[in-house]
Short mmCIF file of C-alpha atoms in Angstrom, two decimals:
data_model
loop_
_atom_site.label_atom_id
_atom_site.label_comp_id
_atom_site.label_asym_id
_atom_site.label_seq_id
_atom_site.Cartn_x
_atom_site.Cartn_y
_atom_site.Cartn_z
CA MET A 25 82.40 114.91 96.46
CA LYS A 26 81.13 113.36 99.68
CA ILE A 27 82.85 112.67 102.98
CA HIS A 28 81.49 109.82 105.10
CA ASP A 29 82.49 110.64 108.66
CA ILE A 30 81.30 111.99 111.99
CA ALA A 31 81.95 115.57 113.01
CA GLY A 32 84.20 116.23 115.97
CA PHE A 33 86.09 112.93 115.92
CA PRO A 34 89.89 112.76 115.59
CA ASN A 35 90.43 111.34 112.10
CA PRO A 36 87.52 113.28 110.58
CA PHE A 37 89.02 116.42 112.21
CA ARG A 38 92.30 115.84 110.31
CA VAL A 39 90.54 115.84 106.94
CA ARG A 40 88.13 118.64 107.82
CA ILE A 41 91.12 120.88 108.59
CA VAL A 42 92.50 120.01 105.15
CA LEU A 43 89.18 120.88 103.50
CA ALA A 44 89.16 124.26 105.24
CA GLU A 45 92.84 124.92 104.40
CA LYS A 46 92.23 124.16 100.72
CA GLY A 47 88.96 126.10 100.48
CA LEU A 48 87.07 122.97 99.47
CA ALA A 49 84.48 122.75 102.24
CA SER A 50 81.64 124.09 100.09
CA GLN A 51 82.22 121.36 97.49
CA ILE A 52 81.68 118.54 99.99
CA GLU A 53 78.49 116.85 101.12
CA PHE A 54 78.91 115.22 104.52
CA VAL A 55 77.28 111.86 105.26
CA ASN A 56 77.15 110.98 108.95
CA VAL A 57 78.42 107.59 110.09
CA ASP A 58 77.15 106.42 113.48
CA LEU A 59 80.39 105.31 115.15
CA PRO A 60 78.97 104.44 118.59
CA ALA A 61 76.47 102.11 116.81
CA ALA A 62 79.42 100.52 114.93
CA GLU A 63 77.92 101.48 111.57
CA HIS A 64 81.47 101.51 110.13
CA LYS A 65 81.88 97.82 110.99
CA GLN A 66 78.77 96.72 109.04
CA SER A 67 78.73 95.41 105.49
CA ALA A 68 77.27 98.50 103.83
CA PHE A 69 80.15 100.62 105.09
CA LEU A 70 82.78 97.92 104.64
CA ALA A 71 81.91 97.90 100.94
CA LYS A 72 83.15 101.51 100.88
CA ASN A 73 86.17 100.91 103.10
CA PRO A 74 87.05 97.31 104.00
CA THR A 75 89.28 98.54 106.83
CA GLY A 76 86.20 99.96 108.57
CA THR A 77 87.47 103.41 109.43
CA VAL A 78 86.29 106.97 108.88
CA PRO A 79 86.64 109.30 107.06
CA VAL A 80 86.00 108.04 103.53
CA LEU A 81 86.05 110.39 100.54
CA GLU A 82 83.59 109.48 97.78
CA LEU A 83 84.45 110.95 94.39
CA ASP A 84 81.75 111.91 91.91
CA ASP A 85 82.43 108.78 89.83
CA GLY A 86 81.81 106.55 92.85
CA THR A 87 85.46 105.89 93.76
CA TYR A 88 86.06 105.62 97.50
CA ILE A 89 89.29 106.88 99.05
CA SER A 90 90.01 106.07 102.69
CA GLU A 91 92.95 106.78 105.02
CA CYS A 92 93.62 110.38 106.01
CA THR A 93 97.01 110.42 104.27
CA ALA A 94 95.46 109.33 100.97
CA ILE A 95 92.51 111.72 101.22
CA THR A 96 94.90 114.55 102.08
CA GLU A 97 97.18 113.73 99.13
CA TYR A 98 94.11 113.82 96.86
CA LEU A 99 92.66 117.09 98.13
CA ASP A 100 96.01 118.84 98.44
CA ASN A 101 97.06 118.05 94.87
CA LEU A 102 93.78 119.02 93.15
CA ASP A 103 94.92 122.61 92.66
CA GLY A 104 98.50 121.71 91.69
CA ASN A 105 99.74 123.56 94.77
CA SER A 106 100.57 120.91 97.36
CA THR A 107 101.07 123.14 100.37
CA LEU A 108 100.12 120.46 102.91
CA THR A 109 101.97 117.42 101.54
CA GLY A 110 105.11 119.15 100.30
CA LYS A 111 106.61 120.18 96.99
CA THR A 112 110.26 119.12 97.10
CA PRO A 113 111.46 115.57 97.79
CA ARG A 114 112.76 116.71 101.18
CA GLU A 115 109.49 118.41 102.15
CA LYS A 116 107.45 115.37 101.13
CA ALA A 117 109.77 113.10 103.10
CA MET A 118 109.71 115.20 106.28
CA ILE A 119 105.93 115.57 106.16
CA HIS A 120 105.29 111.85 105.63
CA MET A 121 107.83 110.89 108.29
CA MET A 122 106.39 113.20 110.92
CA GLN A 123 102.77 112.41 110.10
CA LYS A 124 103.49 108.68 110.40
CA ARG A 125 105.19 109.23 113.77
CA ALA A 126 102.11 111.14 114.90
CA GLU A 127 99.89 108.25 113.79
CA SER A 128 101.92 105.56 115.51
CA GLU A 129 102.99 107.39 118.66
CA LEU A 130 99.80 109.37 119.28
CA ILE A 131 96.68 108.23 117.38
CA ASP A 132 97.39 104.49 117.30
CA ALA A 133 98.70 104.41 120.88
CA ILE A 134 95.74 106.40 122.22
CA GLY A 135 93.35 104.18 120.22
CA ILE A 136 94.71 101.05 121.86
CA TYR A 137 94.39 102.61 125.31
CA PHE A 138 90.91 103.97 124.61
CA HIS A 139 89.46 100.81 123.09
CA HIS A 140 91.09 98.28 125.42
CA ALA A 141 91.57 99.92 128.80
CA THR A 142 88.43 102.10 128.88
CA PRO A 143 84.78 101.55 127.83
CA GLY A 144 85.63 103.37 124.58
CA LEU A 145 82.56 104.45 122.62
CA GLY A 146 80.36 101.93 124.39
CA PRO A 147 79.41 98.25 124.11
CA GLN A 148 78.12 98.18 120.51
CA LEU A 149 81.47 99.22 119.05
CA GLN A 150 83.47 97.48 121.77
CA ALA A 151 82.26 94.11 120.48
CA TYR A 152 84.30 94.82 117.35
CA LYS A 153 87.19 96.69 118.91
CA SER A 154 87.95 94.72 122.03
CA PRO A 155 85.76 91.74 122.94
CA GLU A 156 86.68 90.65 126.50
CA TRP A 157 90.22 89.34 126.50
CA GLU A 158 92.90 88.62 129.06
CA GLY A 159 95.49 91.36 129.24
CA ARG A 160 93.47 94.14 127.66
CA GLN A 161 94.06 96.45 130.64
CA GLU A 162 97.81 95.83 130.65
CA TRP A 163 98.04 96.31 126.89
CA GLY A 164 95.95 99.46 127.00
CA GLN A 165 97.85 101.04 129.89
CA ARG A 166 101.16 100.37 128.19
CA HIS A 167 99.92 102.37 125.22
CA ARG A 168 98.74 105.18 127.43
CA ASP A 169 102.36 105.49 128.54
CA ARG A 170 103.48 105.36 124.93
CA ALA A 171 101.12 108.20 124.00
CA VAL A 172 102.53 110.38 126.78
CA GLN A 173 106.04 109.60 125.53
CA GLY A 174 104.81 110.62 122.08
CA MET A 175 103.67 113.97 123.48
CA ARG A 176 107.14 114.47 125.00
CA TYR A 177 108.70 113.64 121.64
CA PHE A 178 106.59 116.21 119.77
CA ASP A 179 107.33 118.75 122.50
CA GLU A 180 111.04 118.31 121.76
CA VAL A 181 110.41 118.65 118.02
CA LEU A 182 108.43 121.86 118.51
CA LYS A 183 111.17 123.43 120.62
CA GLY A 184 113.17 123.60 117.40
CA ARG A 185 110.67 124.64 114.75
CA PRO A 186 107.29 126.35 114.40
CA TYR A 187 105.43 123.43 112.78
CA VAL A 188 105.65 119.66 113.17
CA ALA A 189 107.47 119.01 109.88
CA GLY A 190 109.34 122.29 109.48
CA GLU A 191 108.73 125.93 108.69
CA GLN A 192 105.21 125.51 107.28
CA PHE A 193 101.85 124.13 108.35
CA SER A 194 101.40 120.67 106.80
CA MET A 195 99.60 117.33 106.97
CA ALA A 196 101.88 116.44 109.88
CA ASP A 197 100.31 119.22 111.97
CA THR A 198 96.82 117.91 111.19
CA THR A 199 97.83 114.45 112.43
CA VAL A 200 99.22 115.77 115.71
CA LEU A 201 96.08 117.89 116.13
CA GLY A 202 93.98 114.76 115.60
CA GLY A 203 96.13 112.98 118.16
CA LEU A 204 95.67 115.67 120.81
CA LEU A 205 91.92 115.79 120.18
CA PHE A 206 91.81 112.01 120.69
CA ALA A 207 93.94 112.36 123.84
CA GLY A 208 91.29 114.72 125.18
CA PHE A 209 88.54 112.15 124.51
CA ALA A 210 90.60 109.51 126.27
CA GLN A 211 91.42 111.87 129.15
CA ILE A 212 95.16 111.70 128.63
CA ALA A 213 96.45 115.15 129.54
CA VAL A 214 99.46 116.73 127.87
CA PRO A 215 102.13 116.95 130.64
CA PRO A 216 102.25 120.60 131.76
CA GLU A 217 106.02 120.70 131.23
CA CYS A 218 105.46 120.14 127.48
CA THR A 219 105.29 123.90 126.99
CA ALA A 220 106.39 123.91 123.34
CA LEU A 221 103.66 121.42 122.42
CA LEU A 222 101.04 123.35 124.40
CA GLU A 223 102.13 126.67 122.88
CA TRP A 224 101.99 125.13 119.39
CA LYS A 225 98.51 123.75 120.09
CA ALA A 226 97.25 127.15 121.24
CA ARG A 227 98.74 128.74 118.12
CA MET A 228 97.11 126.10 115.90
CA TYR A 229 93.69 126.80 117.41
CA GLU A 230 94.06 130.43 116.33
CA ARG A 231 94.28 129.20 112.75
CA PRO A 232 90.91 129.53 110.95
CA SER A 233 91.00 125.98 109.54
CA VAL A 234 91.56 124.47 112.98
CA LYS A 235 89.22 126.80 114.86
CA ASN A 236 86.49 126.29 112.26
CA PRO A 237 87.18 123.10 110.29
CA ALA A 238 84.78 122.05 107.53
CA MET B 17 123.38 108.84 100.87
CA LYS B 18 123.39 106.02 103.42
CA ILE B 19 120.72 103.51 104.37
CA HIS B 20 120.85 102.10 107.90
CA ASP B 21 119.10 98.74 107.71
CA ILE B 22 119.61 94.98 107.56
CA ALA B 23 119.44 93.10 104.28
CA GLY B 24 116.66 90.60 103.74
CA PHE B 25 114.23 92.00 106.32
CA PRO B 26 110.71 93.16 105.35
CA ASN B 27 110.85 96.95 105.70
CA PRO B 28 114.40 97.19 104.32
CA PHE B 29 113.19 95.07 101.38
CA ARG B 30 110.51 97.68 100.57
CA VAL B 31 113.07 100.47 100.26
CA ARG B 32 115.68 98.31 98.51
CA ILE B 33 113.11 97.55 95.80
CA VAL B 34 112.56 101.30 95.42
CA LEU B 35 116.32 101.91 95.12
CA ALA B 36 116.56 99.28 92.38
CA GLU B 37 113.46 100.62 90.57
CA LYS B 38 114.87 104.13 90.57
CA GLY B 39 118.42 103.12 89.60
CA LEU B 40 119.82 104.61 92.79
CA ALA B 41 121.46 101.55 94.34
CA SER B 42 125.00 102.58 93.36
CA GLN B 43 124.58 105.94 95.14
CA ILE B 44 123.85 104.33 98.50
CA GLU B 45 126.19 103.11 101.21
CA PHE B 46 124.53 100.51 103.43
CA VAL B 47 125.18 100.48 107.18
CA ASN B 48 124.13 97.25 108.89
CA VAL B 49 121.93 97.47 111.99
CA ASP B 50 121.95 94.38 114.23
CA LEU B 51 118.25 93.82 114.78
CA PRO B 52 118.46 90.57 116.79
CA ALA B 53 120.81 92.39 119.22
CA ALA B 54 118.23 95.22 119.45
CA GLU B 55 120.74 97.78 118.18
CA HIS B 56 117.81 99.84 116.85
CA LYS B 57 116.43 100.21 120.38
CA GLN B 58 119.66 101.72 121.81
CA SER B 59 120.37 105.43 122.21
CA ALA B 60 122.85 105.74 119.31
CA PHE B 61 120.24 104.53 116.85
CA LEU B 62 117.32 106.30 118.56
CA ALA B 63 119.15 109.57 117.93
CA LYS B 64 118.73 108.82 114.22
CA ASN B 65 115.16 107.55 114.49
CA PRO B 66 113.35 107.95 117.82
CA THR B 67 110.73 105.40 116.73
CA GLY B 68 113.47 102.73 116.66
CA THR B 69 112.74 101.17 113.29
CA VAL B 70 114.73 100.40 110.15
CA PRO B 71 115.37 101.47 107.46
CA VAL B 72 116.66 105.01 107.97
CA LEU B 73 117.92 107.11 105.06
CA GLU B 74 120.79 109.46 105.92
CA LEU B 75 121.20 112.36 103.51
CA ASP B 76 124.62 113.83 102.78
CA ASP B 77 123.90 116.83 105.00
CA GLY B 78 123.21 114.54 107.97
CA THR B 79 119.40 114.65 107.81
CA TYR B 80 117.76 111.36 108.79
CA ILE B 81 114.55 110.19 107.11
CA SER B 82 112.73 107.19 108.53
CA GLU B 83 109.46 105.42 107.62
CA CYS B 84 109.30 103.57 104.30
CA THR B 85 106.61 105.87 102.93
CA ALA B 86 108.72 108.96 103.60
CA ILE B 87 111.92 107.41 102.23
CA THR B 88 110.03 106.27 99.14
CA GLU B 89 108.52 109.72 98.59
CA TYR B 90 112.02 111.19 98.80
CA LEU B 91 113.73 108.74 96.45
CA ASP B 92 110.85 108.63 93.99
CA ASN B 93 110.68 112.41 93.60
CA LEU B 94 114.41 113.05 93.17
CA ASP B 95 114.22 112.68 89.39
CA GLY B 96 110.94 114.58 89.03
CA ASN B 97 109.29 111.42 87.68
CA SER B 98 107.26 109.96 90.55
CA THR B 99 106.44 106.58 89.04
CA LEU B 100 106.10 104.82 92.41
CA THR B 101 104.11 107.38 94.41
CA GLY B 102 101.86 108.66 91.64
CA LYS B 103 101.55 111.76 89.51
CA THR B 104 97.87 112.71 89.53
CA PRO B 105 95.82 113.36 92.67
CA ARG B 106 93.90 110.13 92.06
CA GLU B 107 97.07 108.04 91.60
CA LYS B 108 98.65 109.48 94.74
CA ALA B 109 95.46 108.78 96.70
CA MET B 110 95.09 105.19 95.50
CA ILE B 111 98.75 104.41 96.16
CA HIS B 112 98.72 105.88 99.66
CA MET B 113 95.42 104.20 100.51
CA MET B 114 96.55 100.76 99.36
CA GLN B 115 100.00 101.03 100.90
CA LYS B 116 98.48 102.00 104.25
CA ARG B 117 96.09 99.04 104.06
CA ALA B 118 99.06 96.78 103.39
CA GLU B 119 100.85 98.22 106.41
CA SER B 120 97.92 97.83 108.79
CA GLU B 121 96.44 94.55 107.53
CA LEU B 122 99.68 92.74 106.71
CA ILE B 123 102.89 94.22 108.16
CA ASP B 124 101.48 95.54 111.44
CA ALA B 125 99.27 92.48 111.99
CA ILE B 126 102.10 90.05 111.26
CA GLY B 127 104.43 92.07 113.50
CA ILE B 128 102.06 91.74 116.45
CA TYR B 129 101.76 87.99 115.89
CA PHE B 130 105.50 87.52 115.40
CA HIS B 131 106.63 89.59 118.39
CA HIS B 132 103.93 88.51 120.85
CA ALA B 133 102.91 84.95 119.98
CA THR B 134 106.29 83.59 118.81
CA PRO B 135 109.89 84.00 120.07
CA GLY B 136 110.35 86.65 117.38
CA LEU B 137 113.99 87.55 116.74
CA GLY B 138 115.07 86.20 120.11
CA PRO B 139 115.28 87.34 123.74
CA GLN B 140 117.44 90.45 123.32
CA LEU B 141 114.90 92.19 121.09
CA GLN B 142 111.93 90.58 122.81
CA ALA B 143 112.74 92.52 125.97
CA TYR B 144 111.80 95.67 124.03
CA LYS B 145 109.05 94.24 121.86
CA SER B 146 107.08 92.07 124.24
CA PRO B 147 108.27 91.65 127.82
CA GLU B 148 106.21 88.85 129.43
CA TRP B 149 102.61 89.95 129.68
CA GLU B 150 99.24 88.34 130.21
CA GLY B 151 97.34 87.87 127.00
CA ARG B 152 100.24 88.11 124.58
CA GLN B 153 99.37 84.77 122.98
CA GLU B 154 95.71 85.71 122.53
CA TRP B 155 96.59 89.13 121.14
CA GLY B 156 99.18 87.66 118.80
CA GLN B 157 96.95 84.89 117.48
CA ARG B 158 94.16 87.35 116.81
CA HIS B 159 96.52 89.30 114.58
CA ARG B 160 97.63 86.15 112.80
CA ASP B 161 93.97 85.77 111.79
CA ARG B 162 93.87 89.41 110.76
CA ALA B 163 96.93 88.95 108.54
CA VAL B 164 95.30 85.99 106.77
CA GLN B 165 92.18 88.11 106.25
CA GLY B 166 94.48 90.78 104.83
CA MET B 167 95.84 88.26 102.34
CA ARG B 168 92.28 87.39 101.29
CA TYR B 169 91.56 91.09 100.84
CA PHE B 170 94.57 91.65 98.57
CA ASP B 171 93.67 88.51 96.65
CA GLU B 172 90.29 90.09 95.88
CA VAL B 173 91.96 93.35 94.85
CA LEU B 174 94.35 91.54 92.51
CA LYS B 175 91.52 89.67 90.80
CA GLY B 176 90.54 93.03 89.33
CA ARG B 177 93.83 94.68 88.40
CA PRO B 178 97.46 93.82 87.68
CA TYR B 179 99.04 95.81 90.51
CA VAL B 180 97.94 96.61 94.06
CA ALA B 181 96.99 100.23 93.39
CA GLY B 182 96.01 100.01 89.73
CA GLU B 183 97.57 99.55 86.31
CA GLN B 184 101.18 100.28 87.32
CA PHE B 185 103.76 99.02 89.78
CA SER B 186 103.88 101.38 92.78
CA MET B 187 104.85 101.84 96.41
CA ALA B 188 101.73 99.85 97.32
CA ASP B 189 103.21 96.76 95.65
CA THR B 190 106.43 97.17 97.63
CA THR B 191 104.44 97.24 100.87
CA VAL B 192 102.50 94.07 100.03
CA LEU B 193 105.79 92.41 99.01
CA GLY B 194 107.28 93.40 102.38
CA GLY B 195 104.18 91.97 104.04
CA LEU B 196 104.44 88.62 102.29
CA LEU B 197 108.17 88.40 103.07
CA PHE B 198 107.36 89.02 106.72
CA ALA B 199 104.58 86.41 106.57
CA GLY B 200 107.21 83.91 105.39
CA PHE B 201 109.45 84.74 108.39
CA ALA B 202 106.48 84.30 110.70
CA GLN B 203 105.42 81.09 108.95
CA ILE B 204 102.01 82.39 107.97
CA ALA B 205 101.26 80.79 104.62
CA VAL B 206 99.19 82.50 101.95
CA PRO B 207 95.99 80.39 101.67
CA PRO B 208 96.32 78.31 98.48
CA GLU B 209 92.95 79.52 97.25
CA CYS B 210 94.36 83.07 97.03
CA THR B 211 95.43 82.39 93.45
CA ALA B 212 95.38 86.01 92.29
CA LEU B 213 97.69 87.04 95.14
CA LEU B 214 100.02 84.10 94.51
CA GLU B 215 100.08 84.76 90.77
CA TRP B 216 100.84 88.44 91.42
CA LYS B 217 103.65 87.48 93.82
CA ALA B 218 105.23 85.14 91.25
CA ARG B 219 104.98 87.88 88.64
CA MET B 220 106.58 90.41 91.01
CA TYR B 221 109.53 88.11 91.64
CA GLU B 222 110.22 88.10 87.91
CA ARG B 223 110.72 91.85 88.17
CA PRO B 224 114.45 92.75 88.34
CA SER B 225 114.01 95.15 91.28
CA VAL B 226 112.24 92.50 93.36
CA LYS B 227 114.40 89.57 92.27
CA ASN B 228 117.59 91.58 92.90
CA PRO B 229 116.81 94.50 95.19
CA ALA B 230 119.60 96.89 96.17
#
């Protein structure tokens, strides 16, 4: 299997944690995608993933799987022991609900701020992400506020349980970790009063898969 | 179980198809949420779903599950026969990939157009969705274009297979159906040259669960 991505970036981080959790890192060949050069917006990459996002998992038969949720479902179910995406209907539901909240309230919100209200990854990618338009600052700043609200929400959640979706580490934790990594890129600090979120983050970074992802 | 939603709207439609597919409609009590009055943005509803979206599934023990993907995972796995969310790793991956594409390229894109470039569901909800801001028309129109591109993408997909994620009806079909319903609300027509998409849609509406959702 191959992963087309770029090390150290938020969405690739989500899947690289999964690879480490599942002991699959050694079975993967990584192919670097030059995000600042907008390689993922060019036709060769769009043939792999028409949405133009990383990471993309390439199976040995040439099938391409994109979207972190889909890649995680694939990798987590290979061994018939779906520890990260849940086993019971309730576990699956809680994990998918919380991971989606983390996408919309953290990753998506931060992405809008980063690509519209800041120079983002530079002018080559910006031409695709946010060509000059009226209101981009206002729109971006509004989503910065939304991301901070998202942090406060996850802080509340983590006051009541050890992991984002319940009693066990799951895909939902990987999405929040991706969100906080992205927040760091975008220089959006976690409010210091969000002690449960900060404590959870510190605890996550003691986990081998997070400390040393694939 | 209860579903908090409003009949005939796009995301409720997705879950009501699932309920009909799984033969669960008779086990559900529906609680109407007044979307045009922005009931889902008020504190009583936000206590059920802090993201402020419908539908929300309420389990008999008082647990609330939001997000169509999460509700579908729950309902589809109750009988141990996950026909809509996939059984093999590859099926699960394809279904989650395609359903996410349908969310981002159709439902999310149409939502931005509808709530920013049109009067949407009226002034009460608009105050939450899109208070007057510079650039809302430009941002909205850009996403109208994106939604039409999304339709062209799914047309290409459906030239090659009978259902959105492969050989069987799945959650990914329900998401595209929700997208096309929303496009109708927003008066975004499917381009007439998208014959595979239009043929698929006609075929879907012959399906009992789509013709008569819960």
